[in-house]
mmCIF file of C-alpha atoms in Angstrom:
data_model
loop_
_atom_site.group_PDB
_atom_site.id
_atom_site.type_symbol
_atom_site.label_atom_id
_atom_site.label_comp_id
_atom_site.label_asym_id
_atom_site.label_seq_id
_atom_site.Cartn_x
_atom_site.Cartn_y
_atom_site.Cartn_z
ATOM 1 C CA GLY A 24 84.269 106.937 119.056
ATOM 2 C CA ALA A 25 87.992 107.003 119.224
ATOM 3 C CA GLY A 26 88.672 105.098 116.024
ATOM 4 C CA VAL A 27 87.481 104.913 112.443
ATOM 5 C CA SER A 28 84.009 103.436 112.375
ATOM 6 C CA GLN A 29 82.602 101.512 109.421
ATOM 7 C CA SER A 30 79.167 100.123 108.794
ATOM 8 C CA PRO A 31 77.855 97.658 108.075
ATOM 9 C CA ARG A 32 80.549 95.273 109.264
ATOM 10 C CA TYR A 33 79.095 92.522 107.118
ATOM 11 C CA LYS A 34 76.925 92.812 104.059
ATOM 12 C CA VAL A 35 75.548 89.954 102.002
ATOM 13 C CA THR A 36 73.745 90.958 98.846
ATOM 14 C CA LYS A 37 72.527 89.428 95.644
ATOM 15 C CA ARG A 38 74.159 90.117 92.335
ATOM 16 C CA GLY A 39 72.733 93.226 90.711
ATOM 17 C CA GLN A 40 71.821 95.004 93.938
ATOM 18 C CA ASP A 41 73.325 98.308 95.010
ATOM 19 C CA VAL A 42 75.229 98.626 98.286
ATOM 20 C CA ALA A 43 76.376 101.600 100.321
ATOM 21 C CA LEU A 44 79.237 101.359 102.758
ATOM 22 C CA ARG A 45 79.710 104.048 105.352
ATOM 23 C CA CYS A 46 82.829 105.395 107.015
ATOM 24 C CA ASP A 47 83.002 107.734 109.993
ATOM 25 C CA PRO A 48 86.616 108.919 110.362
ATOM 26 C CA ILE A 49 88.398 110.024 113.486
ATOM 27 C CA SER A 50 87.193 113.470 114.455
ATOM 28 C CA GLY A 51 89.367 116.187 112.990
ATOM 29 C CA HIS A 52 91.058 113.989 110.432
ATOM 30 C CA VAL A 53 91.354 115.834 107.154
ATOM 31 C CA SER A 54 92.076 112.983 104.786
ATOM 32 C CA LEU A 55 89.944 109.917 104.201
ATOM 33 C CA TYR A 56 90.848 106.881 102.132
ATOM 34 C CA TRP A 57 89.041 103.865 100.771
ATOM 35 C CA TYR A 58 90.907 100.625 100.217
ATOM 36 C CA ARG A 59 89.820 97.162 99.174
ATOM 37 C CA GLN A 60 91.560 94.116 100.591
ATOM 38 C CA ALA A 61 91.251 90.632 99.212
ATOM 39 C CA LEU A 62 92.021 87.711 101.485
ATOM 40 C CA GLY A 63 95.750 87.274 101.865
ATOM 41 C CA GLN A 64 96.569 90.425 99.930
ATOM 42 C CA GLY A 65 97.624 93.951 100.780
ATOM 43 C CA PRO A 66 95.146 96.821 100.745
ATOM 44 C CA GLU A 67 94.375 98.107 97.250
ATOM 45 C CA PHE A 68 93.834 101.852 96.895
ATOM 46 C CA LEU A 69 90.433 102.961 95.624
ATOM 47 C CA THR A 70 90.077 106.679 96.287
ATOM 48 C CA TYR A 71 90.830 109.421 98.743
ATOM 49 C CA PHE A 72 89.442 112.746 99.940
ATOM 50 C CA ASN A 73 90.981 115.843 101.360
ATOM 51 C CA TYR A 74 88.176 117.436 103.338
ATOM 52 C CA GLU A 75 85.176 117.079 100.995
ATOM 53 C CA ALA A 76 87.195 117.115 97.781
ATOM 54 C CA GLN A 77 87.827 113.809 96.062
ATOM 55 C CA GLN A 78 91.467 114.203 95.133
ATOM 56 C CA ASP A 79 92.093 110.878 93.463
ATOM 57 C CA LYS A 80 89.680 108.233 92.269
ATOM 58 C CA SER A 81 92.085 106.410 90.012
ATOM 59 C CA GLY A 82 91.723 103.180 91.961
ATOM 60 C CA LEU A 83 87.980 102.814 91.497
ATOM 61 C CA PRO A 84 87.631 99.702 89.297
ATOM 62 C CA ASN A 85 84.860 101.013 87.036
ATOM 63 C CA ASP A 86 81.963 103.425 86.941
ATOM 64 C CA ARG A 87 79.812 101.212 89.155
ATOM 65 C CA PHE A 88 81.932 102.431 92.055
ATOM 66 C CA SER A 89 81.559 105.921 93.463
ATOM 67 C CA ALA A 90 82.359 107.695 96.694
ATOM 68 C CA GLU A 91 81.416 110.931 98.349
ATOM 69 C CA ARG A 92 82.239 112.920 101.454
ATOM 70 C CA PRO A 93 79.841 115.841 101.188
ATOM 71 C CA GLU A 94 80.593 117.625 104.449
ATOM 72 C CA GLY A 95 84.190 116.637 104.857
ATOM 73 C CA SER A 96 83.483 114.074 107.520
ATOM 74 C CA ILE A 97 81.447 110.895 106.919
ATOM 75 C CA SER A 98 82.017 109.170 103.591
ATOM 76 C CA THR A 99 79.972 106.688 101.618
ATOM 77 C CA LEU A 100 81.298 104.202 99.079
ATOM 78 C CA THR A 101 78.552 103.048 96.743
ATOM 79 C CA ILE A 102 78.701 100.042 94.471
ATOM 80 C CA GLN A 103 75.936 99.782 91.903
ATOM 81 C CA ARG A 104 74.767 96.590 90.239
ATOM 82 C CA THR A 105 77.077 94.466 92.339
ATOM 83 C CA GLU A 106 78.910 91.517 90.829
ATOM 84 C CA GLN A 107 80.475 88.513 92.516
ATOM 85 C CA ARG A 108 83.950 89.850 91.829
ATOM 86 C CA ASP A 109 83.130 92.822 94.071
ATOM 87 C CA SER A 110 83.215 90.532 97.101
ATOM 88 C CA ALA A 111 86.011 91.714 99.393
ATOM 89 C CA MET A 112 86.826 93.576 102.592
ATOM 90 C CA TYR A 113 86.397 97.303 102.080
ATOM 91 C CA ARG A 114 88.474 99.364 104.480
ATOM 92 C CA CYS A 115 88.315 103.012 105.235
ATOM 93 C CA ALA A 116 91.238 104.926 106.720
ATOM 94 C CA SER A 117 91.749 108.476 107.875
ATOM 95 C CA SER A 118 94.753 110.615 108.637
ATOM 96 C CA LEU A 119 95.163 113.814 110.568
ATOM 97 C CA ASP A 120 96.705 115.846 107.810
ATOM 98 C CA ARG A 121 98.446 115.521 104.552
ATOM 99 C CA LEU A 122 102.186 115.917 104.458
ATOM 100 C CA ALA A 123 104.000 115.486 101.196
ATOM 101 C CA GLY A 124 102.179 112.246 100.810
ATOM 102 C CA PRO A 125 99.941 110.203 103.065
ATOM 103 C CA GLY A 126 100.766 110.276 106.743
ATOM 104 C CA GLU A 127 99.894 107.717 109.387
ATOM 105 C CA LEU A 128 96.718 105.973 108.311
ATOM 106 C CA PHE A 129 94.217 104.792 110.901
ATOM 107 C CA PHE A 130 92.246 101.924 109.409
ATOM 108 C CA GLY A 131 88.746 100.931 110.333
ATOM 109 C CA GLU A 132 87.652 97.361 110.989
ATOM 110 C CA GLY A 133 86.254 97.160 107.491
ATOM 111 C CA SER A 134 83.027 96.168 105.787
ATOM 112 C CA ARG A 135 83.049 92.627 104.446
ATOM 113 C CA LEU A 136 80.947 92.458 101.309
ATOM 114 C CA THR A 137 79.735 89.158 99.917
ATOM 115 C CA VAL A 138 77.899 89.150 96.616
ATOM 116 C CA LEU A 139 75.945 85.983 95.904
ATOM 117 C CA GLN B 27 104.073 99.136 90.281
ATOM 118 C CA GLN B 28 103.213 97.106 93.339
ATOM 119 C CA PRO B 29 106.265 96.773 95.587
ATOM 120 C CA VAL B 30 107.722 93.327 96.008
ATOM 121 C CA GLN B 31 108.164 92.015 99.522
ATOM 122 C CA SER B 32 110.482 89.229 100.561
ATOM 123 C CA PRO B 33 110.349 86.752 102.057
ATOM 124 C CA GLN B 34 106.683 85.828 101.647
ATOM 125 C CA ALA B 35 106.703 84.132 105.018
ATOM 126 C CA VAL B 36 109.063 83.618 107.909
ATOM 127 C CA ILE B 37 108.859 81.483 111.029
ATOM 128 C CA LEU B 38 110.831 82.412 114.132
ATOM 129 C CA ARG B 39 111.278 81.371 117.710
ATOM 130 C CA GLU B 40 110.979 84.006 120.389
ATOM 131 C CA GLY B 41 114.139 86.041 120.641
ATOM 132 C CA GLU B 42 115.255 85.508 117.059
ATOM 133 C CA ASP B 43 115.733 88.315 114.552
ATOM 134 C CA ALA B 44 114.150 88.817 111.147
ATOM 135 C CA VAL B 45 114.468 91.129 108.164
ATOM 136 C CA ILE B 46 111.674 91.912 105.726
ATOM 137 C CA ASN B 47 112.490 93.634 102.463
ATOM 138 C CA CYS B 48 110.390 95.851 100.224
ATOM 139 C CA SER B 49 111.555 96.738 96.720
ATOM 140 C CA SER B 50 110.224 99.009 94.030
ATOM 141 C CA SER B 51 111.053 99.470 90.377
ATOM 142 C CA LYS B 52 110.135 103.158 90.542
ATOM 143 C CA ALA B 53 111.647 106.060 92.440
ATOM 144 C CA LEU B 54 110.219 106.265 95.922
ATOM 145 C CA TYR B 55 109.438 109.259 98.083
ATOM 146 C CA SER B 56 108.446 107.421 101.213
ATOM 147 C CA VAL B 57 107.945 103.919 102.543
ATOM 148 C CA HIS B 58 105.267 103.091 105.104
ATOM 149 C CA TRP B 59 105.185 99.938 107.210
ATOM 150 C CA TYR B 60 102.061 98.367 108.692
ATOM 151 C CA ARG B 61 101.356 95.223 110.671
ATOM 152 C CA GLN B 62 98.067 93.372 110.453
ATOM 153 C CA LYS B 63 97.024 90.649 112.848
ATOM 154 C CA HIS B 64 94.558 88.031 111.744
ATOM 155 C CA GLY B 65 91.038 89.416 111.544
ATOM 156 C CA GLU B 66 92.116 92.927 112.478
ATOM 157 C CA ALA B 67 92.829 96.189 110.704
ATOM 158 C CA PRO B 68 96.353 97.130 109.603
ATOM 159 C CA VAL B 69 98.217 99.157 112.223
ATOM 160 C CA PHE B 70 100.832 101.766 111.416
ATOM 161 C CA LEU B 71 104.437 101.087 112.428
ATOM 162 C CA MET B 72 106.548 103.788 110.811
ATOM 163 C CA ILE B 73 107.245 106.023 107.838
ATOM 164 C CA LEU B 74 110.601 106.468 106.169
ATOM 165 C CA LEU B 75 111.054 109.538 104.011
ATOM 166 C CA LYS B 76 113.470 109.972 101.172
ATOM 167 C CA GLY B 77 116.640 111.414 102.608
ATOM 168 C CA GLY B 78 115.537 110.488 106.112
ATOM 169 C CA GLU B 79 117.333 108.450 108.691
ATOM 170 C CA GLN B 80 116.679 104.991 109.947
ATOM 171 C CA LYS B 81 113.612 105.002 112.144
ATOM 172 C CA GLY B 82 112.922 102.874 115.164
ATOM 173 C CA HIS B 83 109.944 101.631 117.095
ATOM 174 C CA GLU B 84 110.934 99.697 120.201
ATOM 175 C CA LYS B 85 112.806 96.704 118.823
ATOM 176 C CA ILE B 86 111.519 97.241 115.313
ATOM 177 C CA SER B 87 113.522 99.504 113.047
ATOM 178 C CA ALA B 88 113.739 100.162 109.353
ATOM 179 C CA SER B 89 116.021 101.611 106.723
ATOM 180 C CA PHE B 90 115.498 103.191 103.319
ATOM 181 C CA ASN B 91 118.051 102.737 100.552
ATOM 182 C CA GLU B 92 117.255 105.359 97.921
ATOM 183 C CA LYS B 93 119.709 104.048 95.361
ATOM 184 C CA LYS B 94 118.254 100.571 95.468
ATOM 185 C CA GLN B 95 114.668 101.828 95.918
ATOM 186 C CA GLN B 96 114.398 99.415 98.787
ATOM 187 C CA SER B 97 113.392 99.444 102.410
ATOM 188 C CA SER B 98 114.123 96.837 105.040
ATOM 189 C CA LEU B 99 112.262 96.234 108.286
ATOM 190 C CA TYR B 100 114.336 94.808 111.133
ATOM 191 C CA LEU B 101 112.684 92.910 113.959
ATOM 192 C CA THR B 102 115.074 92.298 116.809
ATOM 193 C CA ALA B 103 114.603 89.785 119.607
ATOM 194 C CA SER B 104 111.153 88.913 118.323
ATOM 195 C CA GLN B 105 108.221 88.511 120.682
ATOM 196 C CA LEU B 106 105.045 86.488 120.292
ATOM 197 C CA SER B 107 103.185 89.757 119.759
ATOM 198 C CA TYR B 108 105.169 90.403 116.583
ATOM 199 C CA SER B 109 103.251 87.688 114.757
ATOM 200 C CA GLY B 110 101.158 88.991 111.896
ATOM 201 C CA THR B 111 101.365 90.092 108.301
ATOM 202 C CA TYR B 112 103.675 92.982 107.528
ATOM 203 C CA PHE B 113 102.902 95.280 104.622
ATOM 204 C CA CYS B 114 105.016 97.957 103.080
ATOM 205 C CA GLY B 115 103.224 100.792 101.341
ATOM 206 C CA ILE B 116 105.056 103.038 98.983
ATOM 207 C CA TYR B 117 104.420 106.582 97.885
ATOM 208 C CA PHE B 118 105.997 107.327 94.556
ATOM 209 C CA ALA B 119 108.044 110.407 93.904
ATOM 210 C CA GLY B 120 106.743 112.696 91.197
ATOM 211 C CA GLY B 121 103.238 111.339 91.381
ATOM 212 C CA THR B 122 100.124 113.381 90.806
ATOM 213 C CA SER B 123 98.267 111.805 93.661
ATOM 214 C CA TYR B 124 99.332 112.859 97.112
ATOM 215 C CA GLY B 125 97.231 110.283 98.903
ATOM 216 C CA LYS B 126 97.879 107.035 97.127
ATOM 217 C CA LEU B 127 99.797 104.362 98.947
ATOM 218 C CA THR B 128 100.542 101.218 96.983
ATOM 219 C CA PHE B 129 100.917 98.203 99.237
ATOM 220 C CA GLY B 130 102.942 95.074 98.731
ATOM 221 C CA GLN B 131 101.528 91.574 98.977
ATOM 222 C CA GLY B 132 102.645 91.164 102.569
ATOM 223 C CA THR B 133 105.048 89.018 104.580
ATOM 224 C CA ILE B 134 103.571 86.596 107.085
ATOM 225 C CA LEU B 135 105.605 86.483 110.286
ATOM 226 C CA THR B 136 104.994 83.728 112.813
ATOM 227 C CA VAL B 137 106.767 83.705 116.161
ATOM 228 C CA HIS B 138 106.696 80.518 118.209
ATOM 229 C CA PRO B 139 107.515 80.186 121.918
#
């Protein structure tokens, strides 16, 4: 596809279950970012990759959150033992290259996670 | 460290102008502006780099005041399509992370006919 693709678009899970959110960036984009966005708030940085290397994971809330991008393309954000406070829109973004800082980010439609 | 945006919300009639401000307490390297319509993903508008000039995008332009660590987004002769939430994202100078954008809380812009 032409844009950043995320799946699933909606995920409802019970507290304590693990979830995996997938992001397929725009072809050729070097950098990939994960953000979390609460309703009515700006995106909150979680982590980002340059090719397959996770360059910064300082925004991951705790060790239940992890992300990988093993082949430098598709990325997976995994949340273990989900809690209700994890409920949010999780957005992936990609950019063509990295200047001295993030360039133009192309955001996906997001995965809305609801933890019951 | 989250930038502060003002105003929180603004209501306009078509053709009116608006200014949205984004301020930081830390030295900035670049400011990034995005617009998000309800139920959609944020869409990039422009980047302003430290030492750069005012940038424009149709009737939307922006400035970057390094001394004040502030950026302003100018919407001229607003159109209905300008409605949405505007976010500034800032990249801090001297940071160790080259990918981290920190977004403000957003400014809701509503344009009425």
